[in-house]
mmCIF file of C-alpha atoms in Angstrom:
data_model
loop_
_atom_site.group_PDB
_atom_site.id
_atom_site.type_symbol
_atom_site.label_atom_id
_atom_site.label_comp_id
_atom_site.label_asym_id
_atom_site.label_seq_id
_atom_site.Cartn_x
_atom_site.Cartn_y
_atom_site.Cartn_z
ATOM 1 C CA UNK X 1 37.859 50.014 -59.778
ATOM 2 C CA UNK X 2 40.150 50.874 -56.557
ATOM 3 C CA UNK X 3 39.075 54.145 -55.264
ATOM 4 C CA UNK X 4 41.645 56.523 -54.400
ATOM 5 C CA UNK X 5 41.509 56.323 -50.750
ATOM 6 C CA UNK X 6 42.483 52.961 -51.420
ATOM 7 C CA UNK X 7 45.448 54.080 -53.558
ATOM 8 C CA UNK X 8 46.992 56.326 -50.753
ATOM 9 C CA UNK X 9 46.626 53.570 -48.138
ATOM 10 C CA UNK X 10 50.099 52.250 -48.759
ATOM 11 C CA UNK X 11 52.085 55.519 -48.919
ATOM 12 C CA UNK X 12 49.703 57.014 -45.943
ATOM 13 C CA UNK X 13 50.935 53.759 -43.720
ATOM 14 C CA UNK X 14 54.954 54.894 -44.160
ATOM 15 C CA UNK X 15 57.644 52.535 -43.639
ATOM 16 C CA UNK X 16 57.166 51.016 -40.412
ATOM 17 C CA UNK X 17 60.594 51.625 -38.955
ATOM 18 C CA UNK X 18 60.623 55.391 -39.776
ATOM 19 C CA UNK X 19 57.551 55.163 -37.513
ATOM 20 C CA UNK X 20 58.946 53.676 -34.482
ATOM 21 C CA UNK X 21 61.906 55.473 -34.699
ATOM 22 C CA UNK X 22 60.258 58.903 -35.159
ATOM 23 C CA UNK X 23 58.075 57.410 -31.834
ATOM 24 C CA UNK X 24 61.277 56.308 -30.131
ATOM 25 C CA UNK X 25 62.518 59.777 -30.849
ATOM 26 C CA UNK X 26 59.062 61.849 -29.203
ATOM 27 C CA UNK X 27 58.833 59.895 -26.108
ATOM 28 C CA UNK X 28 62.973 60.200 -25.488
ATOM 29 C CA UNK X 29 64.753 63.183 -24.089
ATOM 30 C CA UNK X 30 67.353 65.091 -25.538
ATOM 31 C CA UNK X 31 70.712 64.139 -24.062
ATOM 32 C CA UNK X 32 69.616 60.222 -24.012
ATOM 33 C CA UNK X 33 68.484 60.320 -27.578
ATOM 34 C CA UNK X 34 71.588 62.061 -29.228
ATOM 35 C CA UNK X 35 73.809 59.947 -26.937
ATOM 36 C CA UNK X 36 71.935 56.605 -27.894
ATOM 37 C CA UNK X 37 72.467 57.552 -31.719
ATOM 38 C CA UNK X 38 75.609 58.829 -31.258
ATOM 39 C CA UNK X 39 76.808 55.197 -29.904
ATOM 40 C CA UNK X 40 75.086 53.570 -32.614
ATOM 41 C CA UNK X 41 77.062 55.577 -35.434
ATOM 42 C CA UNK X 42 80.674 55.166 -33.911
ATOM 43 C CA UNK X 43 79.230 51.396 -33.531
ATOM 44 C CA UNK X 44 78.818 51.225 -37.819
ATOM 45 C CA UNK X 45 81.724 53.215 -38.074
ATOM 46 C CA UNK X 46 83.584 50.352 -36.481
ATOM 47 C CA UNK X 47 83.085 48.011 -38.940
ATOM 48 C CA UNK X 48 85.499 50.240 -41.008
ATOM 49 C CA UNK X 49 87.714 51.910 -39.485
ATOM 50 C CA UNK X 50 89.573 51.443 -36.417
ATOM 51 C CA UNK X 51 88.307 53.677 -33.681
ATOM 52 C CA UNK X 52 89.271 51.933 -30.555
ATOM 53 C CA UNK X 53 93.206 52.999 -31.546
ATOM 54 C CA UNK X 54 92.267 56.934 -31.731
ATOM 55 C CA UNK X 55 89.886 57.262 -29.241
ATOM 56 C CA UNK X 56 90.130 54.246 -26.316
ATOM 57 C CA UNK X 57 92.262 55.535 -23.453
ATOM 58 C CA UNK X 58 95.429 54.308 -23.309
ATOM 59 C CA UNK X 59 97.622 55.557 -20.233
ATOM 60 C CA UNK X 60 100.716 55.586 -22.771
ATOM 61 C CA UNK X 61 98.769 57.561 -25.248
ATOM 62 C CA UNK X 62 96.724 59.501 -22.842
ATOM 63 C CA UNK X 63 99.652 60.726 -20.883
ATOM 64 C CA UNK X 64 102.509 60.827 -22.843
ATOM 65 C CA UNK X 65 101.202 61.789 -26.229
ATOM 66 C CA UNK X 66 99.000 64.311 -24.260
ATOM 67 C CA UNK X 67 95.713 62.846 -26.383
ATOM 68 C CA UNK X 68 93.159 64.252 -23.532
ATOM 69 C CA UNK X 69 90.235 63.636 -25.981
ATOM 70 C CA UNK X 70 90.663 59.878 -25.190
ATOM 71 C CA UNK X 71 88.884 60.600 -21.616
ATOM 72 C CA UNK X 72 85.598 61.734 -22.755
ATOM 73 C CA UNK X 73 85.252 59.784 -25.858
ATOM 74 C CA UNK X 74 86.781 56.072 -24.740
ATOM 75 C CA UNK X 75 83.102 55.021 -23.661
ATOM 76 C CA UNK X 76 82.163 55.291 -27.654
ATOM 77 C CA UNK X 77 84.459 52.590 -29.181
ATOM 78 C CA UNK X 78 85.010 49.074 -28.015
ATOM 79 C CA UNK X 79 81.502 48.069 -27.846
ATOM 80 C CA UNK X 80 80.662 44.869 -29.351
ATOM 81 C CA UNK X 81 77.436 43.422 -30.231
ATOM 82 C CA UNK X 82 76.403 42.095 -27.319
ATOM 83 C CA UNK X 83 77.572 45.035 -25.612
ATOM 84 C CA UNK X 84 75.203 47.031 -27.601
ATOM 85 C CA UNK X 85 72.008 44.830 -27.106
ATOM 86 C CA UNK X 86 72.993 45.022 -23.277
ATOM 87 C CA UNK X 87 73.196 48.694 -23.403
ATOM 88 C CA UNK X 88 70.488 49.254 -25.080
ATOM 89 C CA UNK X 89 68.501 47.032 -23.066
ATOM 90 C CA UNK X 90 69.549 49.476 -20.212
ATOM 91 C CA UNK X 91 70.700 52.517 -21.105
ATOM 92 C CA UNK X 92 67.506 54.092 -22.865
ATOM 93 C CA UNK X 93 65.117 53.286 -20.254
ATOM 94 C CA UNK X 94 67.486 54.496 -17.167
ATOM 95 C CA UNK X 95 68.122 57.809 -19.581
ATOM 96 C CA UNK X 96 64.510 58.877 -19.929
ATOM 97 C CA UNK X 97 63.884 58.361 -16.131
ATOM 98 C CA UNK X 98 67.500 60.509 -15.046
ATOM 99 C CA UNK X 99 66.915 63.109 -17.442
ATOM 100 C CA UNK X 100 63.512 63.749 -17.520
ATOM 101 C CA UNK X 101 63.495 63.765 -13.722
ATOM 102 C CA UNK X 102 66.805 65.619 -13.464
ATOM 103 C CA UNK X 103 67.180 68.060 -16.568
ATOM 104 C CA UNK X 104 68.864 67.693 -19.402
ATOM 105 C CA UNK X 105 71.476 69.911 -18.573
ATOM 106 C CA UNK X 106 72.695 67.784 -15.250
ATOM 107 C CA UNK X 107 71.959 64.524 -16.956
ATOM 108 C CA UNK X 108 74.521 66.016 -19.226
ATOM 109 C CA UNK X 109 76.654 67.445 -16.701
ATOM 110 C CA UNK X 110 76.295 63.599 -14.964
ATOM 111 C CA UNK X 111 77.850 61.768 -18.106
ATOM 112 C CA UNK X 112 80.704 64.075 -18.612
ATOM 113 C CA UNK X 113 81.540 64.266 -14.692
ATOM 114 C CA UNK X 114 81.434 60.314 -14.524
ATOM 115 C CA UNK X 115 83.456 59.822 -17.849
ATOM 116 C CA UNK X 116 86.100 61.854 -16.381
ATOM 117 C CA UNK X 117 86.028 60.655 -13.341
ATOM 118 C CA UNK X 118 86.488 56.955 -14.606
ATOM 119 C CA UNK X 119 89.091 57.671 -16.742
ATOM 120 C CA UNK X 120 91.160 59.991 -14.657
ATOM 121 C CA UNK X 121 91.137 57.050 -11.807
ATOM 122 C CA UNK X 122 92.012 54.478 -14.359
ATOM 123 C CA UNK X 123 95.170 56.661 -15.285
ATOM 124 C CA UNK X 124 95.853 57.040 -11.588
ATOM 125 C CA UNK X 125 95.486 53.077 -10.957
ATOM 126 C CA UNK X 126 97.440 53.108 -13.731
ATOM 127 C CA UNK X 127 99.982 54.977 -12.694
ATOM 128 C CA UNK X 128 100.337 53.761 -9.085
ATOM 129 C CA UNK X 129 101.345 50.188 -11.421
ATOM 130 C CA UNK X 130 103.826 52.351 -13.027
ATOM 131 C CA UNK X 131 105.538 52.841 -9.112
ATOM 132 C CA UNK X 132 106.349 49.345 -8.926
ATOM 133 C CA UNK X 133 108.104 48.348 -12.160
ATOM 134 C CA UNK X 134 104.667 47.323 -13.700
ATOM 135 C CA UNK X 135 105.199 49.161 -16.863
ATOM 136 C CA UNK X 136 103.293 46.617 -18.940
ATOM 137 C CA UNK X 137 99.648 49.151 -17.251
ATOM 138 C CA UNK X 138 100.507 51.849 -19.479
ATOM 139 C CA UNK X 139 98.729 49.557 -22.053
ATOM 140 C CA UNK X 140 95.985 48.639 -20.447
ATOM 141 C CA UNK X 141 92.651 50.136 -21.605
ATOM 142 C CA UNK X 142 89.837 51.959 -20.805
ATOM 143 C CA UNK X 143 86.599 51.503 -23.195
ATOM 144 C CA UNK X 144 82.744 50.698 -24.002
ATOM 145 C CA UNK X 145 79.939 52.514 -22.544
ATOM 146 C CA UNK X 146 79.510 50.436 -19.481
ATOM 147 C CA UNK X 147 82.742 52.771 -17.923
ATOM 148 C CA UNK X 148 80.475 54.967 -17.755
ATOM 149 C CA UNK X 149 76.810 52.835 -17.378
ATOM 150 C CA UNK X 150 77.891 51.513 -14.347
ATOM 151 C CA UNK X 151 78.063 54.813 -12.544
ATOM 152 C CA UNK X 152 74.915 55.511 -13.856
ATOM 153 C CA UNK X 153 73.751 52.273 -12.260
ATOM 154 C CA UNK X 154 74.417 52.811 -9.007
ATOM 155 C CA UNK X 155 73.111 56.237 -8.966
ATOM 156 C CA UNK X 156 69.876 55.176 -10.137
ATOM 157 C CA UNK X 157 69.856 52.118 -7.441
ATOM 158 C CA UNK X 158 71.099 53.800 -4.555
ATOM 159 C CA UNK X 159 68.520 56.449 -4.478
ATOM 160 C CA UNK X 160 66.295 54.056 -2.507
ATOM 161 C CA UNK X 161 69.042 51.406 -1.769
ATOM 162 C CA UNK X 162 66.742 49.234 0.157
ATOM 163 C CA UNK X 163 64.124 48.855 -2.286
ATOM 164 C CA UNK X 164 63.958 44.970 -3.334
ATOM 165 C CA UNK X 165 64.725 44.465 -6.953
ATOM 166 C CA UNK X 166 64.486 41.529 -9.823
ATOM 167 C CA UNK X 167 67.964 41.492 -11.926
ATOM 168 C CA UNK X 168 67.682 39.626 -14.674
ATOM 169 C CA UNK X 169 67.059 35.996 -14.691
ATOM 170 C CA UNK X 170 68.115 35.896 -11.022
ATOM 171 C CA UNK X 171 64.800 34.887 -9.095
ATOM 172 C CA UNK X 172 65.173 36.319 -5.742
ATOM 173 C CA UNK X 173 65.022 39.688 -4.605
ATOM 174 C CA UNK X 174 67.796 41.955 -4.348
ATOM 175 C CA UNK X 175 67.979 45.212 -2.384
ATOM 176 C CA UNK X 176 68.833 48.280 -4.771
ATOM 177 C CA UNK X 177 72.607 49.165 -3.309
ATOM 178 C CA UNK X 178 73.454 45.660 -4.347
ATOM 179 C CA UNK X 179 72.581 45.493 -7.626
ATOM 180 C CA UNK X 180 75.566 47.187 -9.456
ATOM 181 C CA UNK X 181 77.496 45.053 -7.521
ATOM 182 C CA UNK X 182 75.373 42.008 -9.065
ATOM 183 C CA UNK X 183 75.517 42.917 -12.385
ATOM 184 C CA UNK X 184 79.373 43.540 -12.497
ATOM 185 C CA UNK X 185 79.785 39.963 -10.817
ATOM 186 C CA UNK X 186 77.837 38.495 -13.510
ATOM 187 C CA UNK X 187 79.855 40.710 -16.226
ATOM 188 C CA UNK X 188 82.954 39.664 -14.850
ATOM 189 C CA UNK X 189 81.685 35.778 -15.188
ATOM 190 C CA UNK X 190 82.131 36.198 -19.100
ATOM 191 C CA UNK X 191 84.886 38.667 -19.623
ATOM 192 C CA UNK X 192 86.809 38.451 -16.656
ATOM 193 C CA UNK X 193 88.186 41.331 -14.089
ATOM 194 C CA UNK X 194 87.988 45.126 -15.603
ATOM 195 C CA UNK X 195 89.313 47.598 -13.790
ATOM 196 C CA UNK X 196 87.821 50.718 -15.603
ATOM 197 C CA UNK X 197 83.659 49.318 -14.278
ATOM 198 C CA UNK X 198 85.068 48.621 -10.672
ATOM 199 C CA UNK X 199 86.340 51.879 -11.272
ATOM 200 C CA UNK X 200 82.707 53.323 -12.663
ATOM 201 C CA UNK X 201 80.771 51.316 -9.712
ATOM 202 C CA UNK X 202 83.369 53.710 -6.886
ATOM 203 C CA UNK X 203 82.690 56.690 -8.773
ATOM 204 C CA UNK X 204 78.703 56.144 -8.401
ATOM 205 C CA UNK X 205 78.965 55.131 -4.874
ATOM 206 C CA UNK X 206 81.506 58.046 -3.860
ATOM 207 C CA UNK X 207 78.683 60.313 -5.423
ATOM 208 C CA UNK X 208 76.006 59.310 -3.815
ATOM 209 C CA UNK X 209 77.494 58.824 -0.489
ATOM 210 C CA UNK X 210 78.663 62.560 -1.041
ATOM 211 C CA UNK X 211 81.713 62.257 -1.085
ATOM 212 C CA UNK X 212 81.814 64.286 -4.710
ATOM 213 C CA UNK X 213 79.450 66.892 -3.469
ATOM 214 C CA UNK X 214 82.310 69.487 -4.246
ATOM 215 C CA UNK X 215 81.553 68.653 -7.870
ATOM 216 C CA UNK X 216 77.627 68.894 -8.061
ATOM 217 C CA UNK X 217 76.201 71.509 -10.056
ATOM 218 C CA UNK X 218 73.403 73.792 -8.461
ATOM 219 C CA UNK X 219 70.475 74.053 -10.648
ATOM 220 C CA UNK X 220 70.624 77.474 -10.235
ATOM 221 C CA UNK X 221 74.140 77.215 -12.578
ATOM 222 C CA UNK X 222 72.378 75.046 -14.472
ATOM 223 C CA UNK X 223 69.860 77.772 -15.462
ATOM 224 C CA UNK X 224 72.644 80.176 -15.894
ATOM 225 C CA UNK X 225 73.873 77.783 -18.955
ATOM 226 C CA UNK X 226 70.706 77.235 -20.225
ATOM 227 C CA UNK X 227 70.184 80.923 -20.687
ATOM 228 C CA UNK X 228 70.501 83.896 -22.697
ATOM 229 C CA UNK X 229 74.945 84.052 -23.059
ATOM 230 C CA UNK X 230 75.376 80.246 -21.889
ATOM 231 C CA UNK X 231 76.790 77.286 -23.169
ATOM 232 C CA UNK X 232 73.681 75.727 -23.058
ATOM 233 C CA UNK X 233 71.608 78.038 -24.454
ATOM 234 C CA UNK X 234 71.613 76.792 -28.063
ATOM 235 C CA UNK X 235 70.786 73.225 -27.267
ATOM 236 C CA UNK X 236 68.480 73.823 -24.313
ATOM 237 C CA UNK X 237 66.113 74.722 -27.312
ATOM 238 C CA UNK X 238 66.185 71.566 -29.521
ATOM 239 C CA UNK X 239 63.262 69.349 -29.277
ATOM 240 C CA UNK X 240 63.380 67.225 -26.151
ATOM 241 C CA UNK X 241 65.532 69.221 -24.129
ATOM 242 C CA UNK X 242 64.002 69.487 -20.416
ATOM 243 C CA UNK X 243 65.005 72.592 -18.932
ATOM 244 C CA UNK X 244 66.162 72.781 -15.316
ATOM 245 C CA UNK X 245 64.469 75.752 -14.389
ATOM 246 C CA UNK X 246 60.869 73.883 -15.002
ATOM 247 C CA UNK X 247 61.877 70.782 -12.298
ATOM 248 C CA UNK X 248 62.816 73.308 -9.232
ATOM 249 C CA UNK X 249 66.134 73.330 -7.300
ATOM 250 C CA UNK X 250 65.881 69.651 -5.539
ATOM 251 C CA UNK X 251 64.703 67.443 -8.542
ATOM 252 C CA UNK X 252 65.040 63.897 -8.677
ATOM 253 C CA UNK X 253 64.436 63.041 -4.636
ATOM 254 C CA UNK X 254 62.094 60.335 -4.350
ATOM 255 C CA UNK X 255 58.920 61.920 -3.729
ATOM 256 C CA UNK X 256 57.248 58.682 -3.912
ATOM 257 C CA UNK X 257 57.868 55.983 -1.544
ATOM 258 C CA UNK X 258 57.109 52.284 -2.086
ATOM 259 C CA UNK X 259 56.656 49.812 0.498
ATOM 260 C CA UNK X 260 58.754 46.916 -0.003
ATOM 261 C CA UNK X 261 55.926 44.298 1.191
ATOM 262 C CA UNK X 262 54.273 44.773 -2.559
ATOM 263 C CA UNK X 263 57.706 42.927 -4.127
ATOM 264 C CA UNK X 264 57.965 45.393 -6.946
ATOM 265 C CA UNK X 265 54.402 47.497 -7.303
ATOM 266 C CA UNK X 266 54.678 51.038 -7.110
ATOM 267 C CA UNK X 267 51.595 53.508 -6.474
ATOM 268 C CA UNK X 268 51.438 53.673 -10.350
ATOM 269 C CA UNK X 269 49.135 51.036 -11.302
ATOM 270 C CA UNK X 270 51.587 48.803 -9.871
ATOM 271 C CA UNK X 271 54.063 49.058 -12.113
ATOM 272 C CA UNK X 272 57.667 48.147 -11.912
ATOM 273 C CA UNK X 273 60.299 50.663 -12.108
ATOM 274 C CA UNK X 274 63.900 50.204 -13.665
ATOM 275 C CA UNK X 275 63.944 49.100 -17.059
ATOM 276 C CA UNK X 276 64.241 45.901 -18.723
ATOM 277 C CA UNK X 277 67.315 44.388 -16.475
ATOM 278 C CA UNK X 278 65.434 45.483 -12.986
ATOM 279 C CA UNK X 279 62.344 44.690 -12.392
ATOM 280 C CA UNK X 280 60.637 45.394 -8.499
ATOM 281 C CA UNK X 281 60.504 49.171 -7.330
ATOM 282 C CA UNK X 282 62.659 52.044 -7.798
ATOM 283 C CA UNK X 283 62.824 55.766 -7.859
ATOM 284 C CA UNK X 284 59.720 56.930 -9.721
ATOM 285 C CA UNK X 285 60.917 60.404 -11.603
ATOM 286 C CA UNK X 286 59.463 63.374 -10.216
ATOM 287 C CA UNK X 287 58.265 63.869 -13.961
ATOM 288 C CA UNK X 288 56.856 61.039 -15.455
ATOM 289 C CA UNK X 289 56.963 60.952 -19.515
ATOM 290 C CA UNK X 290 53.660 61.282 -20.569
ATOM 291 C CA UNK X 291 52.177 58.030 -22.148
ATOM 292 C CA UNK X 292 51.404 60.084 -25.552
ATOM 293 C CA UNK X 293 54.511 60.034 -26.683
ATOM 294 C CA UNK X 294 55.137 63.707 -26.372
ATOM 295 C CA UNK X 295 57.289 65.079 -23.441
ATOM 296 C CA UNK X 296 55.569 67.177 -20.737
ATOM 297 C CA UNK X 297 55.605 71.303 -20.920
ATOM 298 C CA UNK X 298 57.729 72.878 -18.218
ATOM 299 C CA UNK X 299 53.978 73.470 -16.885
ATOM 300 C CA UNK X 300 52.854 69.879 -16.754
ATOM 301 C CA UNK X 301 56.193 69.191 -15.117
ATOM 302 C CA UNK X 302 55.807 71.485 -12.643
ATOM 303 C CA UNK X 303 51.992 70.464 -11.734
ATOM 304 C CA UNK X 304 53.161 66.937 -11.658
ATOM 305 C CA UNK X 305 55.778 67.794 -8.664
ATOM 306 C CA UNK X 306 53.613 69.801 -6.396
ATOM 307 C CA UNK X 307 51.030 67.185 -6.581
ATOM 308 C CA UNK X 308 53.361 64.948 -5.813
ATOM 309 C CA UNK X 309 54.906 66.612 -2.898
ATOM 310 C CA UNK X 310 51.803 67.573 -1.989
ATOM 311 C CA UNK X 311 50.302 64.456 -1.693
ATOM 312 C CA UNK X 312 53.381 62.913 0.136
ATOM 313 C CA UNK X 313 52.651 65.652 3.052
ATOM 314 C CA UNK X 314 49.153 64.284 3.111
ATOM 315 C CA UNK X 315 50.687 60.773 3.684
ATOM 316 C CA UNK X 316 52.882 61.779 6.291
ATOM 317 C CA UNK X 317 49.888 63.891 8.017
ATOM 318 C CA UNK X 318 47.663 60.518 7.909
ATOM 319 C CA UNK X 319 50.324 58.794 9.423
ATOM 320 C CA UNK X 320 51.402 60.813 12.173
ATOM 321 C CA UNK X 321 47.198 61.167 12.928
ATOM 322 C CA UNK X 322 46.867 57.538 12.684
ATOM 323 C CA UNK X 323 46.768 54.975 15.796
ATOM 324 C CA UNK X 324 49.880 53.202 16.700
ATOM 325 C CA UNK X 325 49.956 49.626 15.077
ATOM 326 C CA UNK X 326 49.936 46.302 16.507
ATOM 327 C CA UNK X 327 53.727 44.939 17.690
ATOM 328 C CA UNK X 328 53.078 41.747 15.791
ATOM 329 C CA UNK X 329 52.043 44.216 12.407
ATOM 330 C CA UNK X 330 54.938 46.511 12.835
ATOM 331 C CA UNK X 331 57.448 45.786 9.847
ATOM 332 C CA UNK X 332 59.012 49.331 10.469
ATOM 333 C CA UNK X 333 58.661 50.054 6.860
ATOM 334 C CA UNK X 334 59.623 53.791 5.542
#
């Protein structure tokens, strides 16, 4: 005779994919999460309808039908399969790290200022065609998320361009500024020259080289939106959403510096940093998700950076107190 403990067993174990996602959907932020299943619906939605002719932007479309919408939502359609597994071997990852170390509101801010940006320099490329007699660019297209997951490459390398990195299958290492430029090479192998991720890989060097500064939100706005009467205000109180006001007004610096001599282990247990594609150091977030599976309080967050900085000021006091090294030991690492 079962007993009834033995009964519930089944129903008390769930369906198994209902669990991880419900998991996948704790440990993940906000902005990355609704993006991530936002891509994945338009992705089915494919299969019936064609998306790619309402929302890819098309210069002709774009311009002369005045169908604006195409810049912001052109990095939804065109994705293919492969595309997807790529992205999603990327994207989710680098997301948790940017926005949990950044806010949701400028990781939002970020996607939004880099679709646009994209976009509004492919129409300008475009255009420039246009000026000599090469009409045939007002058909040329703009599309899939790696328009805009290139920029978010490069801004996630070059915060410690130096660093050494693993890409891939590629078995030597590769300092951080380079790897955007890598990965598009190798892209380019199988599908040939695209203007709109050349475009995506300017856009996320011109940023970080601060050349865009003009166009970078203070956190201090940020914490206007996310207020009582801003836009933000609604959504900065869904589940997952991490506040700017919690991460102080200079997140996402790299408080914690690796030397390259390890080849890839960070002060975390050693580590590496950057998702499935890069392996080797990178920028560790200021706010580290939690290995629960719940995301940190504004109060944990907050703990977590002063320690940090804190402890960084005691590295830098031990090493202006220390003797000089040896010439022959010196690898004048930062």
């Amino acid at each position: 005779m079962s007993s009834p403990n033995q009964t519930a067993q089944p129903a008390a174990g769930g369906n198994p994919f209902l669990q991880s996602y419900q998991a996948w959907a704790v440990r993940t932020p906000a902005v990355t999460r609704y993006s991530t299943i936002v891509l994945t619906i338009v992705y089915i939605l494919t299969w019936f309808f064609s998306l790619e002719d309402l929302f890819a932007n098309v210069p002709y479309y774009t311009l002369f039908y005045f169908e604006v919408y195409r810049l912001v939502l052109s990095p939804l359609v065109g994705n293919s399969l492969l595309t997807l597994i790529l992205v999603y071997l990327v994207y989710p990852s680098l997301g948790v790290k940017m926005e949990t170390s950044m806010g949701s509101a400028a990781f939002l801010y970020l996607i939004v200022f880099f679709t646009l940006a994209v976009n509004i320099s492919f129409l300008l490329v475009c255009l420039l065609f246009v000026m000599f007699q090469q009409y045939s660019s007002l058909g040329w297209v703009s599309m899939d998320f790696w328009t805009l997951l290139f920029a978010l490459i490069t801004l996630d390398c070059m915060q410690m361009p130096d660093m050494p990195r693993r890409l891939m299958f590629i078995p030597v290492d590769i300092s951080s500024k380079y790897i955007p430029l890598v990965l598009y090479f190798i892209l380019c192998l199988f599908s040939g020259f695209v203007l709109s991720y050349a475009l995506s890989l300017a856009v996320g060097y011109l940023w970080m080289r601060g050349t865009l500064d003009y166009f970078r939100p203070s956190s201090q706005f940020l914490e206007r939106q996310e207020s009582e009467g801003g836009w933000l205000h609604r959504p900065s109180r869904m589940s997952g959403w991490v506040l700017a006001g919690s991460l102080g007004h200079d997140a996402w610096i790299p408080v914690n510096t690796v030397d390259p001599s390890d080849h890839g282990s960070s002060a975390h247990g050693g580590q590496p940093q950057g998702g499935t594609f890069f392996g080797g150091a990178g920028v560790v977030p200021v706010a580290t998700p939690v290995s629960t599976g719940a995301l940190p309080s504004r109060e944990e967050i907050a703990a977590r950076r002063l320690a940090a900085l804190e402890a960084q000021q005691r590295n830098f006091g031990n090493m202006a107190s220390a003797p000089p090294l040896p010439s022959d030991h010196n690898h004048n690492n930062v």
